[in-house]
Coordinates of C-alpha atoms in Angstrom, one line a residue:
Chain A
X1 CA 0.2 0.7 0.6
X2 CA 3.1 2.4 1.2
X3 CA 4.7 1.5 -2.1
X4 CA 1.6 2.8 -4.2
X5 CA 1.2 5.7 -2.6
X6 CA 4.6 6.9 -3.9
X7 CA 4.7 5.2 -7.3
X8 CA 1.9 7.5 -7.8
X9 CA 0.9 11.2 -6.5
X10 CA -3.2 12.3 -6.7
X11 CA -3.2 15.0 -9.9
X12 CA -5.3 17.2 -8.8
X13 CA -8.3 18.2 -11.0
X14 CA -8.8 21.2 -11.7
X15 CA -13.3 21.6 -12.2
X16 CA -13.1 26.0 -13.2
X17 CA -10.0 25.3 -15.6
X18 CA -11.8 22.1 -17.8
X19 CA -14.4 24.9 -18.3
X20 CA -12.3 27.3 -18.9
X21 CA -11.3 26.0 -21.7
X22 CA -14.1 24.1 -23.2
X23 CA -17.1 27.3 -22.8
X24 CA -14.8 30.4 -25.1
X25 CA -16.0 33.1 -25.6
X26 CA -18.4 33.5 -29.1
X27 CA -20.8 35.9 -30.6
X28 CA -23.7 35.3 -32.2
X29 CA -23.4 36.4 -35.1
X30 CA -20.1 35.2 -35.7
X31 CA -21.4 32.4 -35.5
X32 CA -23.6 32.2 -38.1
X33 CA -21.2 33.3 -40.0
X34 CA -19.2 30.4 -39.9
X35 CA -21.8 28.2 -39.9
X36 CA -22.5 30.3 -43.1
X37 CA -20.2 29.8 -44.4
X38 CA -19.0 26.1 -43.7
X39 CA -21.7 25.4 -45.9
X40 CA -19.2 25.7 -49.3
X41 CA -22.3 24.7 -52.2
X42 CA -24.0 27.4 -50.7
X43 CA -21.5 30.1 -50.5
X44 CA -20.7 28.6 -54.0
X45 CA -24.1 29.8 -55.1
X46 CA -24.1 32.8 -53.3
X47 CA -21.1 34.4 -55.0
X48 CA -22.6 33.3 -58.3
X49 CA -25.9 34.9 -57.1
X50 CA -23.5 38.2 -56.6
X51 CA -21.8 38.1 -59.8
X52 CA -24.6 37.3 -61.5
X53 CA -26.7 40.6 -60.0
X54 CA -23.7 42.8 -60.0
X55 CA -23.2 41.8 -64.0
X56 CA -27.5 43.0 -63.9
X57 CA -26.5 46.4 -62.5
X58 CA -22.6 47.5 -64.2
X59 CA -23.9 46.0 -67.5
X60 CA -27.2 48.3 -69.1
X61 CA -24.5 51.9 -67.8
X62 CA -22.2 50.4 -70.9
X63 CA -25.0 49.3 -73.4
X64 CA -27.4 51.8 -73.1
X65 CA -30.0 49.5 -74.0
X66 CA -33.6 51.2 -74.9
X67 CA -36.4 48.7 -76.4
X68 CA -37.6 52.1 -77.7
X69 CA -34.1 51.5 -80.5
X70 CA -34.5 48.9 -83.0
X71 CA -32.2 50.5 -86.1
X72 CA -32.3 47.1 -87.1
X73 CA -35.6 47.2 -88.2
X74 CA -35.9 46.5 -91.4
X75 CA -32.3 45.0 -91.9
X76 CA -33.9 41.1 -92.4
X77 CA -30.8 39.9 -92.1
X78 CA -29.8 40.5 -88.5
X79 CA -32.8 39.5 -87.2
X80 CA -33.1 36.2 -85.6
X81 CA -29.6 35.9 -85.2
X82 CA -28.2 32.6 -83.1
X83 CA -25.5 33.6 -80.4
X84 CA -21.8 34.5 -81.5
X85 CA -18.4 36.5 -80.4
X86 CA -21.3 38.8 -82.1
X87 CA -24.1 38.6 -80.5
X88 CA -23.5 36.8 -77.8
X89 CA -26.8 35.3 -76.8
X90 CA -28.3 36.6 -80.5
X91 CA -30.4 38.7 -81.6
X92 CA -34.6 39.0 -81.5
X93 CA -37.8 39.7 -84.1
X94 CA -36.8 43.5 -84.8
X95 CA -33.4 42.7 -84.6
X96 CA -32.2 43.9 -81.3
X97 CA -29.0 42.1 -79.5
X98 CA -31.0 39.6 -77.1
X99 CA -27.7 39.9 -74.3
X100 CA -28.2 43.4 -73.4
X101 CA -31.6 43.1 -73.6
X102 CA -31.7 39.9 -71.0
X103 CA -29.4 41.4 -69.0
X104 CA -31.3 45.5 -68.7
X105 CA -34.4 42.5 -67.8
X106 CA -32.9 41.6 -65.3
X107 CA -32.0 44.6 -63.5
X108 CA -35.5 45.9 -63.4
X109 CA -37.4 43.0 -62.9
X110 CA -34.5 43.0 -59.8
X111 CA -35.1 46.3 -58.7
X112 CA -38.3 45.7 -57.9
X113 CA -37.8 42.2 -56.7
X114 CA -35.9 43.6 -53.8
X115 CA -37.3 47.2 -53.4
X116 CA -40.9 45.6 -53.3
X117 CA -39.4 42.7 -50.6
X118 CA -37.8 45.6 -48.6
X119 CA -40.9 47.2 -48.1
X120 CA -42.8 44.8 -47.7
X121 CA -40.7 42.7 -45.1
X122 CA -40.0 46.7 -43.2
X123 CA -43.9 47.4 -43.3
X124 CA -45.3 43.6 -42.8
X125 CA -42.7 43.3 -39.1
X126 CA -43.2 46.3 -38.2
X127 CA -47.1 46.0 -37.9
X128 CA -46.6 42.2 -37.5
X129 CA -45.7 42.4 -34.7
X130 CA -47.7 45.0 -33.1
X131 CA -50.6 43.0 -34.5
X132 CA -49.7 40.1 -32.5
X133 CA -49.0 41.1 -29.3
X134 CA -51.5 43.1 -28.9
X135 CA -54.8 41.8 -28.1
X136 CA -56.3 45.4 -28.6
X137 CA -55.1 46.1 -32.3
X138 CA -56.1 42.5 -33.8
X139 CA -59.5 43.3 -33.1
X140 CA -59.5 46.5 -35.5
X141 CA -57.0 45.0 -37.6
X142 CA -58.3 41.2 -38.7
X143 CA -61.2 43.1 -39.4
X144 CA -58.9 45.7 -42.0
X145 CA -57.1 42.5 -43.2
X146 CA -60.3 40.9 -44.0
X147 CA -61.8 43.3 -46.3
X148 CA -58.3 44.0 -47.8
X149 CA -57.7 40.0 -48.4
X150 CA -60.9 39.9 -50.3
X151 CA -60.1 41.9 -52.7
X152 CA -58.9 40.7 -56.5
X153 CA -55.6 41.6 -56.4
X154 CA -55.8 42.1 -60.5
X155 CA -58.4 44.3 -60.3
X156 CA -56.8 46.4 -57.7
X157 CA -53.0 46.4 -59.6
X158 CA -55.8 47.1 -63.1
X159 CA -58.0 49.8 -61.1
X160 CA -54.4 51.5 -60.0
X161 CA -52.1 51.2 -63.3
X162 CA -54.9 52.8 -65.1
X163 CA -55.2 56.0 -62.6
X164 CA -50.9 55.9 -61.7
X165 CA -49.8 55.3 -65.3
X166 CA -47.3 52.8 -65.7
X167 CA -44.0 52.7 -64.8
X168 CA -41.6 52.0 -62.2
X169 CA -42.4 54.2 -59.5
X170 CA -46.1 52.5 -59.9
X171 CA -45.2 49.6 -61.1
X172 CA -43.8 49.0 -57.0
X173 CA -46.4 51.3 -55.4
X174 CA -49.1 48.6 -56.9
X175 CA -47.2 45.8 -55.4
X176 CA -46.5 46.7 -52.2
X177 CA -49.9 48.9 -51.7
X178 CA -51.7 45.6 -50.3
X179 CA -49.2 43.5 -50.8
X180 CA -47.1 43.6 -46.6
X181 CA -50.7 43.0 -44.8
X182 CA -49.9 39.5 -45.6
X183 CA -46.5 39.7 -45.1
X184 CA -47.7 41.4 -41.9
X185 CA -50.3 38.4 -41.0
X186 CA -47.8 36.3 -41.2
X187 CA -45.8 37.6 -38.8
X188 CA -48.7 37.6 -36.2
X189 CA -49.2 33.9 -36.5
X190 CA -45.7 33.9 -35.7
X191 CA -45.5 36.7 -33.0
X192 CA -49.1 35.0 -31.8
X193 CA -48.0 31.4 -31.3
X194 CA -44.5 32.9 -29.4
X195 CA -46.0 35.5 -28.0
X196 CA -46.9 33.6 -24.3
X197 CA -44.3 31.2 -24.0
X198 CA -42.6 30.9 -20.8
X199 CA -39.9 32.9 -21.1
X200 CA -41.7 36.2 -22.4
X201 CA -43.3 35.8 -18.8
X202 CA -40.3 35.8 -16.9
X203 CA -39.1 39.6 -18.8
X204 CA -42.6 40.3 -18.1
X205 CA -41.8 39.9 -14.4
X206 CA -39.0 40.9 -15.1
X207 CA -39.5 44.1 -16.0
X208 CA -39.0 43.8 -19.4
X209 CA -41.1 46.3 -21.8
X210 CA -42.7 45.0 -24.5
X211 CA -41.2 47.1 -27.4
X212 CA -37.6 44.9 -25.7
X213 CA -39.5 41.8 -25.5
X214 CA -41.0 42.0 -29.2
X215 CA -37.2 42.9 -30.6
X216 CA -35.1 40.5 -28.1
X217 CA -37.7 37.9 -27.4
X218 CA -39.9 37.6 -30.3
X219 CA -37.9 39.1 -33.2
X220 CA -35.1 37.0 -33.2
X221 CA -37.0 33.9 -32.6
X222 CA -38.4 34.7 -36.2
X223 CA -34.8 35.4 -37.7
X224 CA -35.2 32.0 -39.7
X225 CA -38.6 32.2 -40.8
X226 CA -38.5 35.5 -42.2
X227 CA -35.0 34.4 -43.7
X228 CA -37.5 32.0 -45.4
X229 CA -40.2 34.4 -45.7
X230 CA -37.7 36.5 -47.6
X231 CA -36.6 33.3 -49.4
X232 CA -39.1 33.1 -51.7
X233 CA -40.7 36.5 -51.6
X234 CA -38.2 38.3 -53.7
X235 CA -38.5 35.4 -56.1
X236 CA -42.4 34.9 -56.5
X237 CA -42.1 39.5 -56.5
X238 CA -40.5 39.0 -58.8
X239 CA -42.5 36.7 -61.0
X240 CA -45.3 39.1 -60.0
X241 CA -43.6 41.5 -61.8
X242 CA -43.1 38.8 -64.9
X243 CA -46.6 38.3 -64.5
X244 CA -48.2 41.9 -64.7
X245 CA -46.0 42.4 -67.1
X246 CA -47.2 40.0 -69.3
X247 CA -50.6 41.1 -68.6
X248 CA -49.7 44.6 -70.3
X249 CA -50.7 46.4 -66.4
X250 CA -46.0 46.2 -64.8
X251 CA -44.0 48.6 -67.4
X252 CA -44.2 49.8 -70.6
X253 CA -42.8 49.6 -73.5
X254 CA -40.0 51.7 -72.4
X255 CA -38.2 50.1 -70.3
X256 CA -37.0 46.4 -70.3
X257 CA -38.3 43.5 -68.2
X258 CA -37.9 40.0 -67.9
X259 CA -41.7 39.5 -67.9
X260 CA -42.4 41.5 -70.8
X261 CA -39.3 39.2 -72.7
X262 CA -40.5 36.3 -71.6
X263 CA -44.3 36.9 -73.0
X264 CA -43.0 38.8 -75.8
X265 CA -40.9 35.5 -77.2
X266 CA -43.2 32.9 -76.4
X267 CA -44.9 32.2 -79.6
X268 CA -40.6 31.9 -80.4
X269 CA -40.8 29.1 -78.9
X270 CA -39.4 25.9 -80.9
X271 CA -38.3 28.3 -83.7
X272 CA -35.4 30.5 -82.3
X273 CA -35.5 28.9 -79.0
X274 CA -33.0 30.5 -77.6
X275 CA -35.2 34.1 -77.6
X276 CA -37.4 32.4 -75.0
X277 CA -35.5 30.3 -72.8
X278 CA -32.3 32.4 -71.9
X279 CA -34.1 35.5 -70.3
X280 CA -36.2 31.7 -68.6
X281 CA -32.5 30.3 -67.8
X282 CA -32.2 33.6 -65.7
X283 CA -34.5 34.6 -64.4
X284 CA -34.8 30.5 -62.6
X285 CA -31.4 30.6 -62.2
X286 CA -31.6 34.1 -60.2
X287 CA -34.7 32.7 -58.1
X288 CA -33.0 29.2 -56.7
X289 CA -30.4 31.3 -56.4
X290 CA -32.1 33.2 -54.0
X291 CA -33.7 30.6 -52.0
X292 CA -30.8 28.7 -51.5
X293 CA -29.1 31.4 -50.1
X294 CA -32.2 32.6 -48.3
X295 CA -32.5 28.9 -46.7
X296 CA -28.6 29.1 -45.7
X297 CA -29.1 31.9 -44.3
X298 CA -31.7 31.2 -42.4
X299 CA -30.1 27.7 -40.7
X300 CA -27.2 29.3 -39.4
X301 CA -28.9 31.7 -38.1
X302 CA -31.0 28.8 -35.7
X303 CA -28.3 28.9 -32.6
X304 CA -28.8 25.0 -32.2
X305 CA -26.3 24.9 -35.5
X306 CA -24.0 27.1 -34.0
X307 CA -20.9 24.2 -32.3
Chain B
X1 CA -45.3 31.8 16.4
X2 CA -47.3 34.3 13.4
X3 CA -48.3 37.0 15.2
X4 CA -45.0 38.5 16.1
X5 CA -43.6 38.0 12.8
X6 CA -44.1 40.9 9.6
X7 CA -46.1 39.5 7.1
X8 CA -44.6 40.3 3.7
X9 CA -47.2 39.5 1.6
X10 CA -51.2 39.3 1.8
X11 CA -53.7 37.2 0.1
X12 CA -57.3 38.5 1.0
X13 CA -60.2 36.7 -0.4
X14 CA -58.8 36.2 -3.7
X15 CA -61.3 35.3 -6.7
X16 CA -60.2 34.4 -10.0
X17 CA -62.0 33.3 -13.4
X18 CA -61.5 33.1 -16.5
X19 CA -63.3 33.3 -19.4
X20 CA -65.4 35.5 -17.5
X21 CA -67.2 37.1 -20.5
X22 CA -67.9 33.8 -21.9
X23 CA -71.4 31.5 -21.5
X24 CA -69.2 29.7 -18.4
X25 CA -66.3 31.3 -16.4
X26 CA -64.4 28.9 -14.6
X27 CA -63.3 29.9 -11.4
X28 CA -59.7 28.8 -10.4
X29 CA -59.0 29.7 -7.3
X30 CA -61.4 30.9 -5.4
X31 CA -62.0 33.1 -1.4
X32 CA -57.6 32.3 -0.9
X33 CA -56.8 33.8 2.2
X34 CA -53.8 33.1 3.7
X35 CA -50.4 35.1 4.4
X36 CA -46.2 34.6 3.6
X37 CA -44.1 36.3 7.0
X38 CA -41.1 37.9 6.3
X39 CA -38.6 35.1 6.3
X40 CA -40.6 31.3 5.9
X41 CA -40.8 29.3 2.7
X42 CA -44.1 29.1 2.4
X43 CA -45.4 25.9 0.1
X44 CA -48.7 26.3 -1.9
X45 CA -49.4 21.9 -2.6
X46 CA -52.6 20.8 -4.3
X47 CA -52.7 18.2 -7.6
X48 CA -51.8 19.6 -10.9
X49 CA -55.5 22.4 -11.9
X50 CA -56.5 23.0 -8.3
X51 CA -54.8 26.8 -9.2
X52 CA -51.6 26.5 -7.4
X53 CA -50.1 28.7 -10.2
X54 CA -52.2 31.2 -10.9
X55 CA -51.8 32.4 -7.8
X56 CA -48.7 32.7 -7.8
X57 CA -49.2 34.0 -10.8
X58 CA -51.8 36.6 -9.8
X59 CA -49.0 37.2 -7.4
X60 CA -47.1 38.0 -10.2
X61 CA -49.4 39.9 -11.5
X62 CA -50.0 38.6 -15.0
X63 CA -52.9 37.0 -14.4
X64 CA -56.6 39.8 -12.8
X65 CA -58.2 39.0 -10.6
X66 CA -61.8 38.5 -10.6
X67 CA -62.7 39.5 -6.7
X68 CA -60.1 40.4 -3.8
X69 CA -57.0 42.0 -3.2
X70 CA -53.1 41.4 -2.8
X71 CA -50.8 43.4 -0.7
X72 CA -47.2 43.2 -0.2
X73 CA -45.4 44.8 3.1
X74 CA -49.4 46.9 3.7
X75 CA -49.0 48.0 -0.1
X76 CA -51.8 46.9 -2.5
X77 CA -50.5 45.2 -6.0
X78 CA -53.6 43.8 -6.9
X79 CA -55.4 46.0 -9.5
X80 CA -53.9 49.5 -10.7
X81 CA -51.0 50.4 -10.1
X82 CA -49.0 53.6 -10.1
X83 CA -45.8 53.0 -12.1
X84 CA -43.6 53.6 -9.2
X85 CA -44.8 51.1 -7.2
X86 CA -45.3 48.5 -10.3
X87 CA -41.3 49.1 -10.4
X88 CA -40.3 48.4 -6.4
X89 CA -43.1 45.2 -6.7
X90 CA -41.8 43.7 -9.7
X91 CA -37.9 43.9 -8.0
X92 CA -39.0 43.5 -4.9
X93 CA -40.6 40.0 -6.2
X94 CA -39.3 37.7 -9.0
X95 CA -40.7 33.9 -9.9
X96 CA -38.9 31.3 -10.1
X97 CA -40.1 29.0 -13.6
X98 CA -41.2 25.6 -13.7
X99 CA -39.3 24.2 -16.9
X100 CA -36.3 25.5 -17.6
X101 CA -36.2 25.1 -20.4
X102 CA -39.5 27.1 -22.0
X103 CA -38.5 29.9 -19.3
X104 CA -34.7 31.0 -20.6
X105 CA -35.1 32.7 -24.0
X106 CA -33.2 31.1 -26.7
X107 CA -31.5 33.3 -28.3
X108 CA -29.9 35.1 -26.2
X109 CA -27.1 34.3 -24.1
X110 CA -26.3 33.0 -20.6
X111 CA -24.7 36.5 -19.6
X112 CA -28.4 38.7 -22.0
X113 CA -30.6 35.7 -19.5
X114 CA -28.9 37.1 -16.0
X115 CA -28.2 40.4 -16.7
X116 CA -32.6 40.8 -18.1
X117 CA -33.2 42.8 -14.8
X118 CA -30.2 44.7 -14.7
X119 CA -31.0 46.2 -17.6
X120 CA -34.6 46.8 -17.3
X121 CA -34.1 48.8 -13.9
X122 CA -29.7 49.9 -14.3
X123 CA -29.0 48.2 -11.0
X124 CA -25.0 49.6 -12.3
X125 CA -22.8 51.1 -12.5
X126 CA -21.6 50.7 -15.5
X127 CA -20.5 47.8 -18.3
X128 CA -17.5 46.7 -15.7
X129 CA -19.9 46.5 -12.6
X130 CA -22.7 44.9 -14.1
X131 CA -20.1 42.6 -15.1
X132 CA -19.2 41.7 -12.1
X133 CA -22.9 41.2 -10.9
X134 CA -23.7 38.3 -13.6
X135 CA -20.4 36.4 -12.8
X136 CA -21.3 37.2 -8.9
X137 CA -24.7 35.8 -9.3
X138 CA -23.9 33.4 -12.0
X139 CA -21.4 31.8 -8.9
X140 CA -23.9 31.9 -6.2
X141 CA -25.8 28.9 -8.4
X142 CA -22.9 27.4 -9.0
X143 CA -22.7 27.8 -12.3
X144 CA -19.0 29.4 -14.1
X145 CA -19.0 32.7 -15.2
X146 CA -17.4 31.2 -18.1
X147 CA -20.7 30.1 -19.3
X148 CA -21.9 33.4 -19.3
X149 CA -20.9 33.5 -23.1
X150 CA -23.8 30.2 -24.2
X151 CA -26.6 29.9 -25.3
X152 CA -29.5 28.0 -23.9
X153 CA -30.1 25.1 -25.5
X154 CA -25.9 23.9 -24.3
X155 CA -27.0 23.6 -20.6
X156 CA -28.5 20.5 -18.9
X157 CA -32.3 20.7 -16.9
X158 CA -30.2 21.3 -13.6
X159 CA -27.5 24.0 -15.4
X160 CA -30.6 25.6 -16.9
X161 CA -33.0 25.9 -13.7
X162 CA -29.5 27.2 -12.2
X163 CA -29.7 30.3 -14.7
X164 CA -33.4 31.2 -14.0
X165 CA -32.8 31.1 -10.4
X166 CA -29.1 33.3 -10.8
X167 CA -32.1 35.4 -13.6
X168 CA -34.3 36.3 -10.2
X169 CA -31.4 36.9 -6.7
X170 CA -29.9 39.2 -9.0
X171 CA -32.4 40.9 -8.6
X172 CA -32.1 41.3 -4.7
X173 CA -35.7 40.8 -4.0
X174 CA -38.1 40.1 -1.4
X175 CA -40.3 37.2 -1.9
X176 CA -39.6 34.4 -5.2
X177 CA -42.8 32.8 -5.6
X178 CA -41.2 29.3 -7.1
X179 CA -43.3 27.7 -9.5
X180 CA -42.6 23.8 -9.4
X181 CA -38.9 24.3 -9.7
X182 CA -38.1 21.1 -9.4
X183 CA -40.6 19.1 -11.0
X184 CA -39.5 19.1 -15.3
X185 CA -36.0 18.0 -13.5
X186 CA -33.9 14.9 -13.4
X187 CA -35.1 13.4 -9.6
X188 CA -30.3 13.0 -8.8
X189 CA -30.5 16.9 -9.4
X190 CA -33.5 18.0 -7.1
X191 CA -32.5 17.7 -4.2
X192 CA -29.6 20.0 -5.3
X193 CA -31.4 22.3 -6.6
X194 CA -33.5 22.4 -3.2
X195 CA -30.4 22.6 -1.7
X196 CA -29.2 25.7 -3.2
X197 CA -32.3 27.6 -3.3
X198 CA -32.2 27.0 0.4
X199 CA -28.4 28.2 0.4
X200 CA -29.5 30.8 -1.2
X201 CA -32.7 32.0 1.3
X202 CA -30.0 31.6 4.0
X203 CA -27.8 34.5 3.0
X204 CA -30.3 36.6 2.1
X205 CA -32.2 35.9 3.4
X206 CA -35.5 35.6 1.5
X207 CA -39.0 34.8 1.9
X208 CA -40.0 32.0 -1.2
X209 CA -43.8 30.7 -1.8
X210 CA -43.1 27.2 -3.1
X211 CA -44.9 25.7 -4.8
X212 CA -45.8 21.9 -5.9
X213 CA -47.2 18.8 -6.0
X214 CA -44.7 15.9 -4.5
X215 CA -45.6 16.4 -0.8
X216 CA -41.7 14.8 0.2
X217 CA -40.5 18.1 -1.3
X218 CA -42.2 20.7 0.4
X219 CA -42.1 18.7 3.8
X220 CA -38.1 19.4 2.7
X221 CA -38.0 22.7 2.2
X222 CA -40.9 24.2 3.7
X223 CA -42.2 25.6 6.8
X224 CA -45.7 26.5 6.3
X225 CA -48.1 24.7 4.0
X226 CA -51.6 25.7 2.2
X227 CA -53.2 22.6 0.4
X228 CA -55.4 23.4 -2.0
X229 CA -58.6 21.1 -4.0
X230 CA -60.1 23.2 -7.2
X231 CA -59.7 27.0 -6.6
X232 CA -60.1 26.5 -2.2
X233 CA -57.5 25.7 -0.3
X234 CA -58.7 23.4 2.4
X235 CA -55.6 23.5 5.2
X236 CA -53.3 25.9 6.0
X237 CA -50.4 24.7 9.5
X238 CA -47.2 24.4 10.2
X239 CA -45.6 21.6 7.9
X240 CA -44.9 19.1 11.2
X241 CA -48.4 19.9 12.2
X242 CA -49.7 18.9 9.1
X243 CA -48.4 15.8 8.8
X244 CA -48.7 14.6 12.0
X245 CA -52.4 16.3 12.4
X246 CA -53.9 16.0 8.9
X247 CA -57.6 17.1 9.1
X248 CA -59.3 17.6 5.7
X249 CA -59.7 14.3 4.1
X250 CA -58.4 16.1 1.0
X251 CA -54.8 16.9 2.7
X252 CA -55.3 12.4 4.1
X253 CA -55.7 12.1 1.3
X254 CA -52.9 13.3 -0.3
X255 CA -50.3 12.4 2.6
X256 CA -52.0 8.7 1.6
X257 CA -50.4 9.3 -1.7
X258 CA -46.7 9.7 -1.1
X259 CA -44.5 6.5 -1.9
X260 CA -42.5 5.6 1.6
X261 CA -39.4 3.3 0.5
X262 CA -40.5 0.7 3.4
X263 CA -42.8 -2.4 1.6
X264 CA -43.6 -2.1 5.1
X265 CA -45.0 -0.1 5.4
X266 CA -45.7 0.6 1.9
X267 CA -47.5 -2.9 1.3
X268 CA -50.6 -2.1 3.8
X269 CA -51.3 1.0 2.8
X270 CA -54.4 1.7 1.7
X271 CA -54.7 4.6 -0.8
X272 CA -57.4 6.9 0.7
X273 CA -60.1 8.7 -2.7
X274 CA -60.9 12.0 -1.7
X275 CA -64.4 11.9 -3.3
X276 CA -65.8 16.0 -3.4
X277 CA -68.8 15.0 -4.8
X278 CA -69.5 11.8 -2.0
X279 CA -69.0 14.6 1.3
X280 CA -71.7 15.3 3.8
X281 CA -72.7 19.1 2.4
X282 CA -75.4 19.1 4.9
X283 CA -75.3 22.1 7.7
X284 CA -74.4 26.3 6.7
X285 CA -71.4 26.3 4.4
X286 CA -67.4 26.1 5.0
X287 CA -65.1 28.7 6.0
X288 CA -61.1 28.2 6.2
X289 CA -61.6 28.4 10.5
X290 CA -59.1 28.0 12.9
X291 CA -59.3 25.4 15.0
X292 CA -55.3 25.1 16.7
X293 CA -53.2 28.6 17.0
X294 CA -51.9 28.2 13.0
X295 CA -53.6 26.1 12.0
X296 CA -56.3 26.6 9.5
X297 CA -59.3 24.0 8.3
X298 CA -61.9 24.2 5.5
X299 CA -65.0 23.4 7.8
X300 CA -68.8 24.5 9.0
X301 CA -69.2 23.7 13.0
X302 CA -70.9 20.9 12.3
X303 CA -67.2 19.1 11.3
X304 CA -65.0 21.7 12.8
X305 CA -67.0 20.0 16.3
X306 CA -65.4 16.3 14.5
X307 CA -63.0 17.1 13.5
X308 CA -61.8 18.3 17.0
X309 CA -63.2 15.6 18.5
X310 CA -60.4 13.8 15.9
X311 CA -57.6 16.2 16.9
X312 CA -57.3 16.2 20.2
X313 CA -58.1 11.8 20.3
X314 CA -54.7 12.4 18.2
X315 CA -53.4 14.3 20.6
X316 CA -54.3 12.1 23.7
X317 CA -53.3 9.3 21.7
X318 CA -49.3 10.8 21.5
X319 CA -49.0 11.9 24.7
X320 CA -49.9 8.6 25.5
X321 CA -47.4 8.0 23.5
X322 CA -44.9 8.8 25.3

């Protein structure tokens, strides 16, 4: 026994020291970033998307593409050309360069998609948070919602576009004037789900003001839901613009638009498929990559996925 | 003993109803009356749905009263009160919640969870002071200051409950409403949390309102016990008195449900089932009245006589045992 005691000494175990090593400080946003970056595929998609967006913003500045300007309209030899080194995406039925047209259209679509989403989300989140939190506001807001959601959007869009005329600002106005209320309703439901959770009662017992409870307890919970919503909302706004332009309610002839392009080139789908497929593919690429990036951001914003 | 102690909180004739506007308002709490003295642990025991949590939440002013008043240090805290009183009461009465997983903000780190109250009342001089206070609070409950940048989901249930306790303690409250603080925890960590609560009580001179359904736990921690059944307080007594001389049939039923770790006691034991509908309701309406100093029971005069006889018999038996 004594021999053993000579040979072995008891190593002191300091729990504090081990915890100190095991629990390094970390910040929330840094971990969000780390989790996001760890998904290599999404980072690649994100970089690709940024390149596409930047290109769509910059290229039209140099091409000065104007859909009303068609100098080759009377030159049959420059119509319906296939993709070549001179015309990367070929030319269309009146001899306009499709490459310039597509990027100019993408730029307008992106501006409308992002702009409308931004306005809708800001209005919707602010109103929805208050709406979901206060029972008094809920009583009359739900009636407003019922009225607004029962007005057919297309009817409203038609009336407004006749009153305001076609153009950039009026299209954004049309797409925001009632649509924010759907975002607000979505946020309201989400807020109501977590409003009466115990941790909010606990905050109330600690004397936390309603505003702080909304911004610190409820909205952080909703970040991933909101990110998912945004990643669906941007592509859907882009396709809404496409849809309205297709019906002739969106941007006028003087503005390049992916929607107008797609609707105009549908008839050439068999004869000159590049005219139809190139704008459609660009729209799809933008939508899908936005959705993927949004989903990845939504996942990354949940601290449970952090390690 | 009760007369020379300072009454910290008194609940007077409190009724709490839900669905008031509806056709069938539900009376969750019926005419509750009790006092909590400074420095004691007062337990509220009853089966689930008996209204214990509702009373606790009414004291935290989460649930509105439909009748009656609640006084804290002689000041009315129920109904509409001034803003300064409101802040004062929030600081002095804190709550420990039942489910430690649900009662912490998952999207905030421990540092924010614990200092939330400090931020609200600006109870710190500067950043350094706040961090020192948070570190101290975490150390008090047996956590390490290194934990404060972590998120609640990274902790075990017992640790989360400690965070919940630290969050309440940092406000330096006088009364803590502990709403079944250990029922969501593992049996192995219940003792830890109870001992911690007792330690903090001694160190800081706290008063607890302890809400529980587990009588063995209640016996360990409390000075006085109130038994509540279907929203009505049926018996209030000091802990040992209640365990020695249970009078109300519901209390007897509740005591008989406590499992004993001894098969020789457990086997012949008969569980007494309490059925409100089978009781003799004749005579005048029962009220909560004192049968011995500090021992109150819900009874009418006829039942009072029965209980008195029973109590005297029990006391005689004990005297002869000695």
